[in-house]
CSV table of C-alpha atoms and ligand atoms in Angstrom, one decimal:
chain,number,residue,atom,x,y,z
A,297,UNK,CA,-13.2,2.6,-9.5
A,298,UNK,CA,-11.3,-0.4,-8.1
A,299,UNK,CA,-7.6,-0.2,-8.2
A,300,UNK,CA,-4.4,-1.7,-6.8
A,301,UNK,CA,-1.2,0.1,-6.0
A,302,UNK,CA,1.9,-2.1,-6.5
A,303,UNK,CA,5.4,-1.2,-5.6
A,304,UNK,CA,8.4,-1.9,-3.3
A,305,UNK,CA,8.2,-0.8,0.3
A,306,UNK,CA,9.1,2.9,0.3
A,307,UNK,CA,8.2,3.5,-3.3
A,308,UNK,CA,5.6,6.0,-2.3
A,309,UNK,CA,2.5,3.9,-3.1
A,310,UNK,CA,1.0,4.7,0.3
A,311,UNK,CA,1.5,8.4,-0.2
A,312,UNK,CA,0.0,8.4,-3.6
A,313,UNK,CA,-2.8,6.0,-2.7
A,314,UNK,CA,-3.8,8.4,0.1
A,315,UNK,CA,-3.9,11.4,-2.3
A,316,UNK,CA,-6.0,9.5,-4.9
A,317,UNK,CA,-8.3,8.2,-2.2
A,318,UNK,CA,-9.0,11.7,-0.8
A,319,UNK,CA,-9.5,13.2,-4.3
A,320,UNK,CA,-11.8,10.6,-5.5
A,321,UNK,CA,-13.6,9.8,-2.2
A,322,UNK,CA,-12.5,6.1,-2.2
A,323,UNK,CA,-11.4,4.1,0.8
A,324,UNK,CA,-7.7,3.4,0.9
A,325,UNK,CA,-7.3,-0.1,2.1
A,326,UNK,CA,-3.7,-0.4,3.4
A,327,UNK,CA,-3.1,-3.9,4.7
A,328,UNK,CA,0.0,-2.8,6.5
A,329,UNK,CA,-1.9,-0.2,8.4
A,330,UNK,CA,-4.7,-2.6,9.3
A,331,UNK,CA,-2.1,-5.1,10.6
A,332,UNK,CA,-0.2,-2.5,12.6
A,333,UNK,CA,-3.5,-1.4,14.2
A,334,UNK,CA,-4.3,-5.1,15.0
A,335,UNK,CA,-0.9,-5.5,16.6
A,336,UNK,CA,-1.5,-2.4,18.7
A,337,UNK,CA,-4.9,-3.6,19.8
A,338,UNK,CA,-3.6,-7.0,20.6
A,339,UNK,CA,-6.3,-8.8,18.6
A,340,UNK,CA,-5.9,-12.4,17.3
A,341,UNK,CA,-5.0,-11.0,13.9
A,342,UNK,CA,-2.3,-8.8,15.5
A,343,UNK,CA,-0.9,-11.8,17.4
A,344,UNK,CA,-0.8,-13.9,14.3
A,345,UNK,CA,0.8,-11.2,12.2
A,346,UNK,CA,3.4,-9.6,14.6
A,347,UNK,CA,6.3,-12.0,14.2
A,348,UNK,CA,6.2,-12.0,10.4
A,349,UNK,CA,6.0,-8.2,10.3
A,350,UNK,CA,8.9,-7.8,12.8
A,351,UNK,CA,11.1,-10.0,10.6
A,352,UNK,CA,10.1,-8.2,7.4
A,353,UNK,CA,8.4,-11.3,6.1
A,354,UNK,CA,4.9,-11.8,4.7
A,355,UNK,CA,1.9,-12.6,6.9
A,356,UNK,CA,0.5,-16.0,5.6
A,357,UNK,CA,-1.8,-15.8,2.5
A,358,UNK,CA,-4.8,-17.4,4.3
A,359,UNK,CA,-4.8,-14.7,6.9
A,360,UNK,CA,-4.5,-11.8,4.4
A,361,UNK,CA,-7.1,-13.2,2.0
A,362,UNK,CA,-9.6,-13.6,4.9
A,363,UNK,CA,-8.8,-10.0,6.0
A,364,UNK,CA,-9.4,-8.6,2.5
A,365,UNK,CA,-12.5,-10.7,1.9
A,366,UNK,CA,-14.0,-9.2,5.0
A,367,UNK,CA,-12.9,-5.6,4.4
A,368,UNK,CA,-14.2,-5.5,0.8
A,369,UNK,CA,-17.7,-6.4,2.2
A,370,UNK,CA,-17.9,-3.3,4.3
A,371,UNK,CA,-20.4,-0.6,3.2
A,372,UNK,CA,-17.7,2.0,2.3
A,373,UNK,CA,-16.0,-0.4,-0.1
A,374,UNK,CA,-19.1,-0.9,-2.3
A,375,UNK,CA,-18.4,2.3,-4.3
A,376,UNK,CA,-14.9,1.2,-5.1
A,377,UNK,CA,-11.5,1.0,-3.3
A,378,UNK,CA,-7.8,1.4,-3.5
A,379,UNK,CA,-5.8,-1.6,-2.3
A,380,UNK,CA,-2.4,-0.5,-0.9
A,381,UNK,CA,-0.1,-3.4,-0.1
A,382,UNK,CA,-2.4,-6.2,-1.3
A,383,UNK,CA,-1.9,-8.4,-3.2
A,384,UNK,CA,1.7,-9.2,-2.4
A,385,UNK,CA,1.7,-12.8,-3.7
A,386,UNK,CA,0.3,-14.7,-6.7
A,387,UNK,CA,-2.0,-16.6,-4.4
A,388,UNK,CA,-3.4,-13.3,-3.0
A,389,UNK,CA,-3.8,-12.0,-6.6
A,390,UNK,CA,-5.7,-15.1,-7.6
A,391,UNK,CA,-7.9,-15.0,-4.5
A,392,UNK,CA,-8.7,-11.4,-5.3
A,393,UNK,CA,-9.7,-12.3,-8.9
A,394,UNK,CA,-11.9,-15.1,-7.5
A,395,UNK,CA,-13.6,-12.7,-5.0
A,396,UNK,CA,-14.2,-10.2,-7.8
A,397,UNK,CA,-15.5,-12.8,-10.2
A,398,UNK,CA,-18.0,-14.0,-7.6
A,399,UNK,CA,-19.5,-10.5,-7.3
A,400,UNK,CA,-19.1,-9.8,-11.0
A,401,UNK,CA,-16.8,-6.8,-10.5
A,402,UNK,CA,-13.8,-5.8,-12.5
A,403,UNK,CA,-10.4,-4.4,-11.5
A,404,UNK,CA,-10.1,-1.1,-13.3
A,405,UNK,CA,-6.4,-0.3,-12.7
A,406,UNK,CA,-3.1,-1.6,-11.4
A,407,UNK,CA,-0.6,1.1,-10.7
A,408,UNK,CA,3.0,0.2,-10.3
A,409,UNK,CA,5.1,2.8,-8.5
A,410,UNK,CA,8.6,2.1,-9.6
A,411,UNK,CA,11.7,3.0,-7.6
A,412,UNK,CA,15.1,1.3,-7.8
A,413,UNK,CA,16.3,-0.6,-4.6
A,414,UNK,CA,19.3,1.7,-4.1
A,415,UNK,CA,16.9,4.6,-3.5
A,416,UNK,CA,14.5,2.6,-1.3
A,417,UNK,CA,17.0,2.1,1.6
A,418,UNK,CA,17.7,5.8,1.9
A,419,UNK,CA,14.0,6.6,1.7
A,420,UNK,CA,12.9,4.3,4.4
A,421,UNK,CA,15.7,5.6,6.7
A,422,UNK,CA,14.0,9.0,6.5
A,423,UNK,CA,10.4,7.9,6.7
A,424,UNK,CA,8.2,9.1,9.6
A,425,UNK,CA,4.7,7.9,10.1
A,426,UNK,CA,1.8,9.3,12.2
A,427,UNK,CA,1.0,7.1,15.2
A,428,UNK,CA,-2.7,8.1,14.9
A,429,UNK,CA,-3.6,8.2,11.3
A,430,UNK,CA,-0.6,6.5,9.6
A,431,UNK,CA,0.0,9.5,7.3
A,432,UNK,CA,3.5,9.0,5.8
A,433,UNK,CA,6.3,11.7,5.8
A,434,UNK,CA,9.9,11.9,4.8
A,435,UNK,CA,12.4,14.1,6.6
A,436,UNK,CA,13.7,15.5,3.3
A,437,UNK,CA,11.2,14.8,0.5
A,438,UNK,CA,8.0,15.3,2.4
A,439,UNK,CA,8.6,16.9,5.9
A,440,UNK,CA,5.7,17.8,8.2
A,441,UNK,CA,5.0,21.5,8.8
A,442,UNK,CA,6.0,21.1,12.5
A,443,UNK,CA,8.8,18.7,13.4
A,444,UNK,CA,7.4,15.2,14.4
A,445,UNK,CA,3.8,16.4,14.3
A,446,UNK,CA,1.2,15.1,11.7
A,447,UNK,CA,-0.2,17.9,9.4
A,448,UNK,CA,-3.5,16.0,9.1
A,449,UNK,CA,-4.4,15.1,12.7
A,450,UNK,CA,-1.8,16.6,15.0
A,451,UNK,CA,-0.6,13.0,16.0
A,452,UNK,CA,2.9,12.2,17.0
A,453,UNK,CA,5.3,10.9,14.2
A,454,UNK,CA,7.4,7.8,14.7
A,455,UNK,CA,9.9,5.7,12.7
A,456,UNK,CA,8.7,2.1,12.0
A,457,UNK,CA,10.9,-0.6,13.6
A,458,UNK,CA,10.8,-2.5,10.2
A,459,UNK,CA,12.3,0.5,8.4
A,460,UNK,CA,15.7,-0.3,10.0
A,461,UNK,CA,18.3,-1.3,7.3
A,462,UNK,CA,18.5,-5.0,8.2
A,463,UNK,CA,14.7,-5.5,8.0
A,464,UNK,CA,14.5,-3.3,4.9
A,465,UNK,CA,16.9,-5.7,3.1
A,466,UNK,CA,14.6,-8.7,4.0
A,467,UNK,CA,11.6,-6.7,2.8
A,468,UNK,CA,13.2,-6.0,-0.5
A,469,UNK,CA,14.1,-9.6,-1.0
A,470,UNK,CA,10.6,-10.6,-0.2
A,471,UNK,CA,9.3,-7.9,-2.6
A,472,UNK,CA,11.4,-9.2,-5.5
A,473,UNK,CA,10.7,-12.9,-4.8
A,474,UNK,CA,7.0,-12.7,-4.1
A,475,UNK,CA,5.5,-9.4,-5.2
A,476,UNK,CA,7.3,-8.1,-8.3
A,477,UNK,CA,6.2,-11.2,-10.3
A,478,UNK,CA,2.7,-9.8,-10.0
A,479,UNK,CA,3.8,-7.2,-12.6
A,480,UNK,CA,3.8,-10.0,-15.2
A,481,UNK,CA,0.5,-11.3,-13.8
A,482,UNK,CA,-1.3,-8.0,-14.5
A,483,UNK,CA,0.7,-6.7,-17.4
A,484,UNK,CA,-1.1,-8.7,-20.1
A,485,UNK,CA,-4.5,-7.5,-19.0
A,486,UNK,CA,-4.5,-4.0,-20.4
A,487,UNK,CA,-5.1,-2.2,-17.1
A,488,UNK,CA,-1.5,-2.2,-15.8
A,489,UNK,CA,0.3,1.2,-15.7
A,490,UNK,CA,3.8,1.9,-14.4
A,491,UNK,CA,4.8,5.3,-13.0
A,492,UNK,CA,8.3,6.6,-12.2
A,493,UNK,CA,8.2,6.9,-8.5
A,494,UNK,CA,11.6,8.6,-8.3
A,495,UNK,CA,10.0,11.9,-9.4
A,496,UNK,CA,8.7,14.5,-6.9
A,497,UNK,CA,5.4,13.6,-5.1
A,498,UNK,CA,3.5,16.3,-7.1
A,499,UNK,CA,4.9,15.0,-10.4
A,500,UNK,CA,3.8,11.4,-9.6
A,501,UNK,CA,0.5,12.7,-8.5
A,502,UNK,CA,0.0,14.4,-11.9
A,503,UNK,CA,1.1,11.3,-13.8
A,504,UNK,CA,-1.5,9.3,-11.8
A,505,UNK,CA,-4.3,11.8,-12.5
A,506,UNK,CA,-3.5,11.5,-16.3
A,507,UNK,CA,-3.7,7.8,-16.0
A,508,UNK,CA,-7.0,7.9,-14.1
A,509,UNK,CA,-8.5,10.3,-16.6
A,510,UNK,CA,-7.7,7.8,-19.3
A,511,UNK,CA,-9.3,4.8,-17.6
A,512,UNK,CA,-12.7,4.1,-19.1
A,513,UNK,CA,-15.4,2.9,-16.7
B,855,AMP,P1,3.5,-2.2,4.7
B,855,AMP,O1,3.0,-1.2,5.7
B,855,AMP,O2,2.6,-2.3,3.5
B,855,AMP,O3,4.9,-2.0,4.4
B,855,AMP,O4,3.3,-3.6,5.5
B,855,AMP,C1,4.0,-3.9,6.7
B,855,AMP,C2,4.1,-5.4,6.9
B,855,AMP,O5,2.8,-5.9,7.0
B,855,AMP,C3,4.7,-6.1,5.7
B,855,AMP,O6,6.2,-6.1,5.8
B,855,AMP,C4,4.2,-7.6,5.9
B,855,AMP,O7,4.8,-8.2,7.0
B,855,AMP,C5,2.7,-7.2,6.4
B,855,AMP,N1,1.8,-7.2,5.2
B,855,AMP,C6,1.1,-6.1,4.7
B,855,AMP,N2,0.4,-6.4,3.7
B,855,AMP,C7,0.6,-7.8,3.4
B,855,AMP,C8,0.1,-8.7,2.5
B,855,AMP,N3,-0.7,-8.3,1.5
B,855,AMP,N4,0.6,-10.0,2.6
B,855,AMP,C9,1.4,-10.3,3.5
B,855,AMP,N5,1.9,-9.5,4.5
B,855,AMP,C10,1.5,-8.2,4.4
């Protein structure tokens, strides 16, 4: 199974991608997580990406396409994958199509987790992320069992610098300019499904399970 999770920042696509990945034994390839790790490690990729990320902009397509090209060749990605945060531009979507065509693979599903902008700002203000494993939490909607401690790995939770209101505004503009046009790109292909991301996490999870059950392989 090869699938893409689309959606604005804070729509809950990372939360849902993680759940589906665990249930189905697929790697969750979250480009934002890969980039944050690269920044932490001070690698060339991290140095290239940092200023764009801090400003809430997009890391250049060439960098992202190279990253995904390499990641999809790893052994764990041969049985399928969930892309979380890629593609974010038409050029990235076209590059992914070209990569898949080359290895004669299909994209099985594009899930679009939809949440209106007005709700996004509040959601990101309450978002906490694990420093170690990047598991996402929300102070109200999805709190950890112990304050500021990750349920999964015991890591410390922190608030992302790019979740501050000013940067969130830029990220939403970038989403509407560059990424939401991908809905049209995928809609005509028969494998695009939208889910209402304003529902509780478990309800979205069930909606996704129903969609996955209906996807023929
Ligand atoms: P995320 O964790 O998905 O919100 O990503 C955090 C930041 O990483 C984004 O605001 C971008 O600066 C960068 N980023 C992640 N994925 C991509 C991508 N596919 N294309 C360009 N930039 C990306």
